[in-house]
Amino acid sequence: MEKRKQIYEGKAKKVYETDNKDFLIQEFKDDATAFDATKRGTIIGKGVVNNKVSAELFELLESKGVETHFVKLLSDRDMLIKRLDIFLIEVTIRNIVAGGMAKLLGLEEGIVLKEPVLEYHYKKDKLHDPLINEYHIKALGLATDDELRIARERSFEINNILKDFFKKRSIDLVDFKLEFGRHKDKVLLGDEISPDTCRLWEHGTKKKLDKDRFRRDLGGIEEAYQEILKRVVG
Ligand code: 5GP
């Protein structure tokens, strides 16, 4: 399937229509932004890594019965996906305290949580994606009861599958962000699963192998993304 009109350009991806209205192509860019695009840069090769890593993880999830928007890889930077009506919600799952949770609750990064924490954030860059709860989501009509239940249950399932997958590769899955959407009355996982959207720490050394290297100016960014590609795709 070929790219037709570009319908969206985000911080890290472009999305194109195809000749079939139910399918889109998402193209992964090397552009990196953080803190609601107040920090900008380029991570060479990031688009290729995120495309291939996402494809591998979507295939893994599909093989375990978790439905996603992924159809197939088209090239180094492009994947064919099902068109979703994306919910204006981000679902975050946390296994270890870091980032937003450390800041919000005044906790040290690295505390292993007794059980996974699920958070919802309202997708609104101008407000820095504020934390919301199920009442906000229902009251604002961002998703129905059923859709929310499915997204919540799938998110915990995805966590179990990914935690196990990364553990076998000597990586601790600290936290990650998911986006879900509607496709023909089904709730599917969308967006991407990559070092841009997950915190991935090398087991033992706790070396950060994700976008925090960019956010926090830690250097070795390209190498970290390549390391994840190597460990995920082999
Ligand atoms: P935090 O809430 O701690 O900033 O982020 C939690 C996890 O979700 C991290 O793995 C982070 O990469 C991911 N995440 C949350 N919001 C966003 C977002 O707007 N963009 C990206 N790329 N990742 C996000």
PDB file of C-alpha atoms and ligand atoms in Angstrom:
ATOM      1  CA  MET A   1       0.000   0.000   0.000  1.00  0.00           C
ATOM      2  CA  GLU A   2       1.268   3.483  -0.819  1.00  0.00           C
ATOM      3  CA  LYS A   3       1.286   6.834   0.942  1.00  0.00           C
ATOM      4  CA  ARG A   4      -1.340   9.303  -0.209  1.00  0.00           C
ATOM      5  CA  LYS A   5      -2.180  12.573   1.574  1.00  0.00           C
ATOM      6  CA  GLN A   6      -0.364  13.423   4.823  1.00  0.00           C
ATOM      7  CA  ILE A   7      -3.065  13.918   7.442  1.00  0.00           C
ATOM      8  CA  TYR A   8      -1.011  14.536  10.556  1.00  0.00           C
ATOM      9  CA  GLU A   9       2.460  15.527  11.647  1.00  0.00           C
ATOM     10  CA  GLY A  10       3.313  15.075  15.280  1.00  0.00           C
ATOM     11  CA  LYS A  11       6.490  15.444  17.244  1.00  0.00           C
ATOM     12  CA  ALA A  12       7.934  12.070  16.284  1.00  0.00           C
ATOM     13  CA  LYS A  13       5.723  10.740  13.496  1.00  0.00           C
ATOM     14  CA  LYS A  14       3.878  11.614  10.305  1.00  0.00           C
ATOM     15  CA  VAL A  15       0.680   9.855   9.329  1.00  0.00           C
ATOM     16  CA  TYR A  16      -0.540   9.352   5.753  1.00  0.00           C
ATOM     17  CA  GLU A  17      -3.730   8.107   4.208  1.00  0.00           C
ATOM     18  CA  THR A  18      -3.601   5.147   1.829  1.00  0.00           C
ATOM     19  CA  ASP A  19      -5.907   4.128  -0.993  1.00  0.00           C
ATOM     20  CA  ASN A  20      -7.957   2.217   1.604  1.00  0.00           C
ATOM     21  CA  LYS A  21      -9.812   4.434   4.098  1.00  0.00           C
ATOM     22  CA  ASP A  22      -9.412   1.897   6.917  1.00  0.00           C
ATOM     23  CA  PHE A  23      -5.610   1.877   6.756  1.00  0.00           C
ATOM     24  CA  LEU A  24      -2.937   4.504   7.389  1.00  0.00           C
ATOM     25  CA  ILE A  25       0.840   4.598   7.167  1.00  0.00           C
ATOM     26  CA  GLN A  26       2.827   5.965  10.075  1.00  0.00           C
ATOM     27  CA  GLU A  27       6.331   7.225   9.407  1.00  0.00           C
ATOM     28  CA  PHE A  28       8.806   7.499  12.276  1.00  0.00           C
ATOM     29  CA  LYS A  29      11.067  10.570  12.303  1.00  0.00           C
ATOM     30  CA  ASP A  30      14.421  11.244  13.964  1.00  0.00           C
ATOM     31  CA  ASP A  31      13.045  14.443  15.518  1.00  0.00           C
ATOM     32  CA  ALA A  32      12.983  14.437  19.292  1.00  0.00           C
ATOM     33  CA  THR A  33      11.148  16.792  21.589  1.00  0.00           C
ATOM     34  CA  ALA A  34      10.682  16.901  25.331  1.00  0.00           C
ATOM     35  CA  PHE A  35       8.870  18.983  27.919  1.00  0.00           C
ATOM     36  CA  ASP A  36       6.022  19.729  25.515  1.00  0.00           C
ATOM     37  CA  ALA A  37       8.352  20.584  22.654  1.00  0.00           C
ATOM     38  CA  THR A  38      10.261  23.291  24.538  1.00  0.00           C
ATOM     39  CA  LYS A  39      13.347  21.094  24.033  1.00  0.00           C
ATOM     40  CA  ARG A  40      14.037  19.964  20.473  1.00  0.00           C
ATOM     41  CA  GLY A  41      16.698  17.901  18.785  1.00  0.00           C
ATOM     42  CA  THR A  42      17.517  15.048  16.458  1.00  0.00           C
ATOM     43  CA  ILE A  43      18.428  11.521  17.441  1.00  0.00           C
ATOM     44  CA  ILE A  44      20.029   9.956  14.387  1.00  0.00           C
ATOM     45  CA  GLY A  45      18.451   6.611  13.556  1.00  0.00           C
ATOM     46  CA  LYS A  46      15.698   6.959  16.163  1.00  0.00           C
ATOM     47  CA  GLY A  47      12.883   6.659  13.621  1.00  0.00           C
ATOM     48  CA  VAL A  48      14.231   3.364  12.318  1.00  0.00           C
ATOM     49  CA  VAL A  49      14.699   2.000  15.851  1.00  0.00           C
ATOM     50  CA  ASN A  50      11.231   3.048  17.007  1.00  0.00           C
ATOM     51  CA  ASN A  51       9.562   1.637  13.900  1.00  0.00           C
ATOM     52  CA  LYS A  52      11.282  -1.740  14.190  1.00  0.00           C
ATOM     53  CA  VAL A  53      10.999  -2.006  17.979  1.00  0.00           C
ATOM     54  CA  SER A  54       7.299  -1.068  17.882  1.00  0.00           C
ATOM     55  CA  ALA A  55       6.652  -3.608  15.125  1.00  0.00           C
ATOM     56  CA  GLU A  56       8.370  -6.374  17.091  1.00  0.00           C
ATOM     57  CA  LEU A  57       6.452  -5.536  20.285  1.00  0.00           C
ATOM     58  CA  PHE A  58       3.097  -5.184  18.499  1.00  0.00           C
ATOM     59  CA  GLU A  59       3.672  -8.614  16.907  1.00  0.00           C
ATOM     60  CA  LEU A  60       4.552 -10.066  20.299  1.00  0.00           C
ATOM     61  CA  LEU A  61       1.354  -8.630  21.816  1.00  0.00           C
ATOM     62  CA  GLU A  62      -0.778  -9.872  18.906  1.00  0.00           C
ATOM     63  CA  SER A  63       0.716 -13.348  19.359  1.00  0.00           C
ATOM     64  CA  LYS A  64      -0.535 -13.229  22.971  1.00  0.00           C
ATOM     65  CA  GLY A  65      -4.031 -12.108  21.966  1.00  0.00           C
ATOM     66  CA  VAL A  66      -3.713  -8.353  22.514  1.00  0.00           C
ATOM     67  CA  GLU A  67      -5.198  -6.544  19.527  1.00  0.00           C
ATOM     68  CA  THR A  68      -3.218  -3.619  18.114  1.00  0.00           C
ATOM     69  CA  HIS A  69      -3.408  -1.270  15.142  1.00  0.00           C
ATOM     70  CA  PHE A  70      -0.271  -2.825  13.628  1.00  0.00           C
ATOM     71  CA  VAL A  71      -0.634  -4.494  10.227  1.00  0.00           C
ATOM     72  CA  LYS A  72       2.902  -4.793   8.852  1.00  0.00           C
ATOM     73  CA  LEU A  73       6.266  -3.135   8.386  1.00  0.00           C
ATOM     74  CA  LEU A  74       6.590  -1.422   5.002  1.00  0.00           C
ATOM     75  CA  SER A  75      10.147  -0.075   5.220  1.00  0.00           C
ATOM     76  CA  ASP A  76      12.776   1.081   7.737  1.00  0.00           C
ATOM     77  CA  ARG A  77      10.614   4.010   8.829  1.00  0.00           C
ATOM     78  CA  ASP A  78       7.088   3.120   7.736  1.00  0.00           C
ATOM     79  CA  MET A  79       4.448   0.786   9.108  1.00  0.00           C
ATOM     80  CA  LEU A  80       0.948   0.053   7.904  1.00  0.00           C
ATOM     81  CA  ILE A  81      -1.664   0.511  10.635  1.00  0.00           C
ATOM     82  CA  LYS A  82      -5.416   0.366  11.054  1.00  0.00           C
ATOM     83  CA  ARG A  83      -7.079   3.790  11.291  1.00  0.00           C
ATOM     84  CA  LEU A  84      -8.139   4.533  14.861  1.00  0.00           C
ATOM     85  CA  ASP A  85     -10.253   7.171  16.529  1.00  0.00           C
ATOM     86  CA  ILE A  86      -7.698   7.764  19.240  1.00  0.00           C
ATOM     87  CA  PHE A  87      -9.034   8.436  22.749  1.00  0.00           C
ATOM     88  CA  LEU A  88      -7.711  11.721  24.146  1.00  0.00           C
ATOM     89  CA  ILE A  89      -6.178   9.747  26.990  1.00  0.00           C
ATOM     90  CA  GLU A  90      -2.708   8.405  27.710  1.00  0.00           C
ATOM     91  CA  VAL A  91      -2.499   5.303  29.881  1.00  0.00           C
ATOM     92  CA  THR A  92       0.703   5.110  31.890  1.00  0.00           C
ATOM     93  CA  ILE A  93       1.805   1.979  33.707  1.00  0.00           C
ATOM     94  CA  ARG A  94       4.577   2.148  36.280  1.00  0.00           C
ATOM     95  CA  ASN A  95       6.542  -0.693  37.868  1.00  0.00           C
ATOM     96  CA  ILE A  96       9.334   1.425  39.362  1.00  0.00           C
ATOM     97  CA  VAL A  97       9.119   5.030  40.558  1.00  0.00           C
ATOM     98  CA  ALA A  98      10.575   7.538  38.067  1.00  0.00           C
ATOM     99  CA  GLY A  99       9.787  10.750  36.216  1.00  0.00           C
ATOM    100  CA  GLY A 100       6.352  12.189  36.807  1.00  0.00           C
ATOM    101  CA  MET A 101       5.518   9.955  39.760  1.00  0.00           C
ATOM    102  CA  ALA A 102       8.765  10.796  41.572  1.00  0.00           C
ATOM    103  CA  LYS A 103       8.041  14.499  41.067  1.00  0.00           C
ATOM    104  CA  LEU A 104       4.330  14.397  41.921  1.00  0.00           C
ATOM    105  CA  LEU A 105       4.743  12.459  45.156  1.00  0.00           C
ATOM    106  CA  GLY A 106       8.236  13.552  46.212  1.00  0.00           C
ATOM    107  CA  LEU A 107       9.666  10.044  45.889  1.00  0.00           C
ATOM    108  CA  GLU A 108      13.120   8.871  44.959  1.00  0.00           C
ATOM    109  CA  GLU A 109      13.515   7.308  41.528  1.00  0.00           C
ATOM    110  CA  GLY A 110      14.144   3.575  41.599  1.00  0.00           C
ATOM    111  CA  ILE A 111      11.697   2.469  44.299  1.00  0.00           C
ATOM    112  CA  VAL A 112      10.196  -0.843  43.143  1.00  0.00           C
ATOM    113  CA  LEU A 113       6.412  -0.599  43.498  1.00  0.00           C
ATOM    114  CA  LYS A 114       4.539  -3.311  45.390  1.00  0.00           C
ATOM    115  CA  GLU A 115       2.180  -3.556  42.437  1.00  0.00           C
ATOM    116  CA  PRO A 116       1.914  -1.757  39.092  1.00  0.00           C
ATOM    117  CA  VAL A 117       0.382   1.718  39.105  1.00  0.00           C
ATOM    118  CA  LEU A 118      -1.975   2.760  36.305  1.00  0.00           C
ATOM    119  CA  GLU A 119      -2.473   6.453  35.558  1.00  0.00           C
ATOM    120  CA  TYR A 120      -4.588   8.278  33.023  1.00  0.00           C
ATOM    121  CA  HIS A 121      -3.436  11.559  31.544  1.00  0.00           C
ATOM    122  CA  TYR A 122      -5.512  13.932  29.443  1.00  0.00           C
ATOM    123  CA  LYS A 123      -3.796  14.421  26.055  1.00  0.00           C
ATOM    124  CA  LYS A 124      -3.422  18.190  26.195  1.00  0.00           C
ATOM    125  CA  ASP A 125       0.117  19.457  25.552  1.00  0.00           C
ATOM    126  CA  LYS A 126      -0.681  23.022  26.599  1.00  0.00           C
ATOM    127  CA  LEU A 127      -1.595  21.743  30.056  1.00  0.00           C
ATOM    128  CA  HIS A 128       1.319  19.238  30.107  1.00  0.00           C
ATOM    129  CA  ASP A 129      -0.959  16.180  29.846  1.00  0.00           C
ATOM    130  CA  PRO A 130      -2.518  16.512  33.330  1.00  0.00           C
ATOM    131  CA  LEU A 131      -3.279  13.501  35.516  1.00  0.00           C
ATOM    132  CA  ILE A 132      -6.983  12.597  35.470  1.00  0.00           C
ATOM    133  CA  ASN A 133      -9.087   9.723  36.812  1.00  0.00           C
ATOM    134  CA  GLU A 134     -11.906   7.532  35.493  1.00  0.00           C
ATOM    135  CA  TYR A 135     -14.550  10.012  36.633  1.00  0.00           C
ATOM    136  CA  HIS A 136     -13.041  12.760  34.468  1.00  0.00           C
ATOM    137  CA  ILE A 137     -12.923  10.377  31.507  1.00  0.00           C
ATOM    138  CA  LYS A 138     -16.553   9.327  31.854  1.00  0.00           C
ATOM    139  CA  ALA A 139     -17.850  12.798  32.710  1.00  0.00           C
ATOM    140  CA  LEU A 140     -16.092  14.318  29.697  1.00  0.00           C
ATOM    141  CA  GLY A 141     -17.094  11.441  27.420  1.00  0.00           C
ATOM    142  CA  LEU A 142     -13.471  10.685  26.471  1.00  0.00           C
ATOM    143  CA  ALA A 143     -14.311   6.955  26.409  1.00  0.00           C
ATOM    144  CA  THR A 144     -17.261   4.804  27.423  1.00  0.00           C
ATOM    145  CA  ASP A 145     -17.310   2.520  30.479  1.00  0.00           C
ATOM    146  CA  ASP A 146     -16.687  -0.521  28.296  1.00  0.00           C
ATOM    147  CA  GLU A 147     -13.883   1.070  26.322  1.00  0.00           C
ATOM    148  CA  LEU A 148     -12.174   2.209  29.485  1.00  0.00           C
ATOM    149  CA  ARG A 149     -12.465  -1.229  31.085  1.00  0.00           C
ATOM    150  CA  ILE A 150     -10.962  -2.849  28.005  1.00  0.00           C
ATOM    151  CA  ALA A 151      -8.105  -0.323  27.843  1.00  0.00           C
ATOM    152  CA  ARG A 152      -7.383  -0.783  31.551  1.00  0.00           C
ATOM    153  CA  GLU A 153      -7.404  -4.587  31.447  1.00  0.00           C
ATOM    154  CA  ARG A 154      -5.274  -4.686  28.293  1.00  0.00           C
ATOM    155  CA  SER A 155      -2.769  -2.262  29.806  1.00  0.00           C
ATOM    156  CA  PHE A 156      -2.049  -4.589  32.725  1.00  0.00           C
ATOM    157  CA  GLU A 157      -1.821  -7.568  30.347  1.00  0.00           C
ATOM    158  CA  ILE A 158       0.588  -5.633  28.129  1.00  0.00           C
ATOM    159  CA  ASN A 159       2.664  -4.803  31.196  1.00  0.00           C
ATOM    160  CA  ASN A 160       2.998  -8.477  32.111  1.00  0.00           C
ATOM    161  CA  ILE A 161       3.964  -9.457  28.577  1.00  0.00           C
ATOM    162  CA  LEU A 162       6.475  -6.635  28.084  1.00  0.00           C
ATOM    163  CA  LYS A 163       8.009  -6.903  31.573  1.00  0.00           C
ATOM    164  CA  ASP A 164       8.727 -10.563  30.929  1.00  0.00           C
ATOM    165  CA  PHE A 165      10.041  -9.906  27.403  1.00  0.00           C
ATOM    166  CA  PHE A 166      12.463  -7.207  28.581  1.00  0.00           C
ATOM    167  CA  LYS A 167      13.531  -9.192  31.641  1.00  0.00           C
ATOM    168  CA  LYS A 168      14.795 -11.952  29.334  1.00  0.00           C
ATOM    169  CA  ARG A 169      16.920  -9.266  27.683  1.00  0.00           C
ATOM    170  CA  SER A 170      18.333  -7.955  30.998  1.00  0.00           C
ATOM    171  CA  ILE A 171      16.216  -4.812  30.919  1.00  0.00           C
ATOM    172  CA  ASP A 172      13.879  -3.520  33.629  1.00  0.00           C
ATOM    173  CA  LEU A 173      10.646  -2.058  32.263  1.00  0.00           C
ATOM    174  CA  VAL A 174      10.307   0.940  34.595  1.00  0.00           C
ATOM    175  CA  ASP A 175       7.222   2.582  33.054  1.00  0.00           C
ATOM    176  CA  PHE A 176       5.564   3.256  29.710  1.00  0.00           C
ATOM    177  CA  LYS A 177       2.734   5.108  28.002  1.00  0.00           C
ATOM    178  CA  LEU A 178       0.021   3.580  25.835  1.00  0.00           C
ATOM    179  CA  GLU A 179      -2.660   5.037  23.578  1.00  0.00           C
ATOM    180  CA  PHE A 180      -5.828   3.232  22.605  1.00  0.00           C
ATOM    181  CA  GLY A 181      -8.476   3.968  20.011  1.00  0.00           C
ATOM    182  CA  ARG A 182     -11.618   2.734  18.349  1.00  0.00           C
ATOM    183  CA  HIS A 183     -11.593   0.831  15.037  1.00  0.00           C
ATOM    184  CA  LYS A 184     -14.899  -0.574  13.774  1.00  0.00           C
ATOM    185  CA  ASP A 185     -16.365  -1.014  17.299  1.00  0.00           C
ATOM    186  CA  LYS A 186     -13.178  -2.571  18.625  1.00  0.00           C
ATOM    187  CA  VAL A 187     -10.694  -1.079  21.061  1.00  0.00           C
ATOM    188  CA  LEU A 188      -7.158  -1.443  19.710  1.00  0.00           C
ATOM    189  CA  LEU A 189      -3.753  -0.442  21.030  1.00  0.00           C
ATOM    190  CA  GLY A 190      -2.312   2.332  18.869  1.00  0.00           C
ATOM    191  CA  ASP A 191       0.642   4.713  18.626  1.00  0.00           C
ATOM    192  CA  GLU A 192       4.048   3.116  19.334  1.00  0.00           C
ATOM    193  CA  ILE A 193       5.968   1.209  21.985  1.00  0.00           C
ATOM    194  CA  SER A 194       9.572   2.331  21.860  1.00  0.00           C
ATOM    195  CA  PRO A 195      12.397   3.909  23.865  1.00  0.00           C
ATOM    196  CA  ASP A 196      10.520   7.198  23.295  1.00  0.00           C
ATOM    197  CA  THR A 197       7.512   5.960  25.242  1.00  0.00           C
ATOM    198  CA  CYS A 198       9.053   3.536  27.771  1.00  0.00           C
ATOM    199  CA  ARG A 199      11.661   3.895  30.493  1.00  0.00           C
ATOM    200  CA  LEU A 200      14.087   1.013  30.055  1.00  0.00           C
ATOM    201  CA  TRP A 201      16.908   0.477  32.536  1.00  0.00           C
ATOM    202  CA  GLU A 202      19.663  -2.056  32.043  1.00  0.00           C
ATOM    203  CA  HIS A 203      19.188  -4.641  34.784  1.00  0.00           C
ATOM    204  CA  GLY A 204      21.783  -4.309  37.536  1.00  0.00           C
ATOM    205  CA  THR A 205      23.569  -1.173  36.315  1.00  0.00           C
ATOM    206  CA  LYS A 206      20.283   0.803  35.992  1.00  0.00           C
ATOM    207  CA  LYS A 207      21.783   2.480  32.909  1.00  0.00           C
ATOM    208  CA  LYS A 208      19.051   4.407  31.123  1.00  0.00           C
ATOM    209  CA  LEU A 209      18.440   3.071  27.600  1.00  0.00           C
ATOM    210  CA  ASP A 210      15.591   5.405  26.619  1.00  0.00           C
ATOM    211  CA  LYS A 211      14.549   8.974  25.884  1.00  0.00           C
ATOM    212  CA  ASP A 212      15.551  10.160  29.362  1.00  0.00           C
ATOM    213  CA  ARG A 213      19.114  10.336  27.941  1.00  0.00           C
ATOM    214  CA  PHE A 214      17.808  13.109  25.664  1.00  0.00           C
ATOM    215  CA  ARG A 215      15.491  14.738  28.216  1.00  0.00           C
ATOM    216  CA  ARG A 216      18.267  14.897  30.818  1.00  0.00           C
ATOM    217  CA  ASP A 217      21.262  15.550  28.506  1.00  0.00           C
ATOM    218  CA  LEU A 218      23.016  12.334  29.511  1.00  0.00           C
ATOM    219  CA  GLY A 219      24.791  11.769  26.162  1.00  0.00           C
ATOM    220  CA  GLY A 220      25.138   8.425  24.395  1.00  0.00           C
ATOM    221  CA  ILE A 221      21.586   8.735  23.084  1.00  0.00           C
ATOM    222  CA  GLU A 222      22.052   7.119  19.676  1.00  0.00           C
ATOM    223  CA  GLU A 223      24.005   4.247  21.241  1.00  0.00           C
ATOM    224  CA  ALA A 224      21.227   3.605  23.765  1.00  0.00           C
ATOM    225  CA  TYR A 225      18.578   3.396  21.013  1.00  0.00           C
ATOM    226  CA  GLN A 226      20.789   1.038  18.975  1.00  0.00           C
ATOM    227  CA  GLU A 227      21.319  -1.125  22.069  1.00  0.00           C
ATOM    228  CA  ILE A 228      17.560  -1.464  22.514  1.00  0.00           C
ATOM    229  CA  LEU A 229      17.111  -2.350  18.834  1.00  0.00           C
ATOM    230  CA  LYS A 230      19.801  -5.036  19.191  1.00  0.00           C
ATOM    231  CA  ARG A 231      18.244  -6.529  22.311  1.00  0.00           C
ATOM    232  CA  VAL A 232      14.658  -6.412  21.041  1.00  0.00           C
ATOM    233  CA  VAL A 233      15.050  -7.436  17.423  1.00  0.00           C
ATOM    234  CA  GLY A 234      18.284  -9.438  17.932  1.00  0.00           C
TER     235      GLY A 234
HETATM  236  P1  5GP B   1       6.143  10.453  33.101  1.00  0.00           P
HETATM  237  O1  5GP B   1       4.699  10.619  33.459  1.00  0.00           O
HETATM  238  O2  5GP B   1       6.947   9.896  34.229  1.00  0.00           O
HETATM  239  O3  5GP B   1       6.750  11.680  32.474  1.00  0.00           O
HETATM  240  O4  5GP B   1       6.163   9.347  31.940  1.00  0.00           O
HETATM  241  C1  5GP B   1       5.862   8.005  32.217  1.00  0.00           C
HETATM  242  C2  5GP B   1       6.217   7.133  31.027  1.00  0.00           C
HETATM  243  O5  5GP B   1       5.347   7.427  29.945  1.00  0.00           O
HETATM  244  C3  5GP B   1       7.626   7.348  30.489  1.00  0.00           C
HETATM  245  O6  5GP B   1       8.119   6.097  30.027  1.00  0.00           O
HETATM  246  C4  5GP B   1       7.450   8.303  29.326  1.00  0.00           C
HETATM  247  O7  5GP B   1       8.407   8.059  28.316  1.00  0.00           O
HETATM  248  C5  5GP B   1       6.054   7.968  28.849  1.00  0.00           C
HETATM  249  N1  5GP B   1       5.315   9.162  28.429  1.00  0.00           N
HETATM  250  C6  5GP B   1       4.373   9.843  29.127  1.00  0.00           C
HETATM  251  N2  5GP B   1       3.893  10.881  28.426  1.00  0.00           N
HETATM  252  C7  5GP B   1       4.554  10.875  27.259  1.00  0.00           C
HETATM  253  C8  5GP B   1       4.495  11.706  26.093  1.00  0.00           C
HETATM  254  O8  5GP B   1       3.733  12.677  25.984  1.00  0.00           O
HETATM  255  N3  5GP B   1       5.357  11.377  25.082  1.00  0.00           N
HETATM  256  C9  5GP B   1       6.217  10.313  25.165  1.00  0.00           C
HETATM  257  N4  5GP B   1       7.047  10.060  24.145  1.00  0.00           N
HETATM  258  N5  5GP B   1       6.267   9.511  26.231  1.00  0.00           N
HETATM  259  C10 5GP B   1       5.453   9.773  27.267  1.00  0.00           C
END
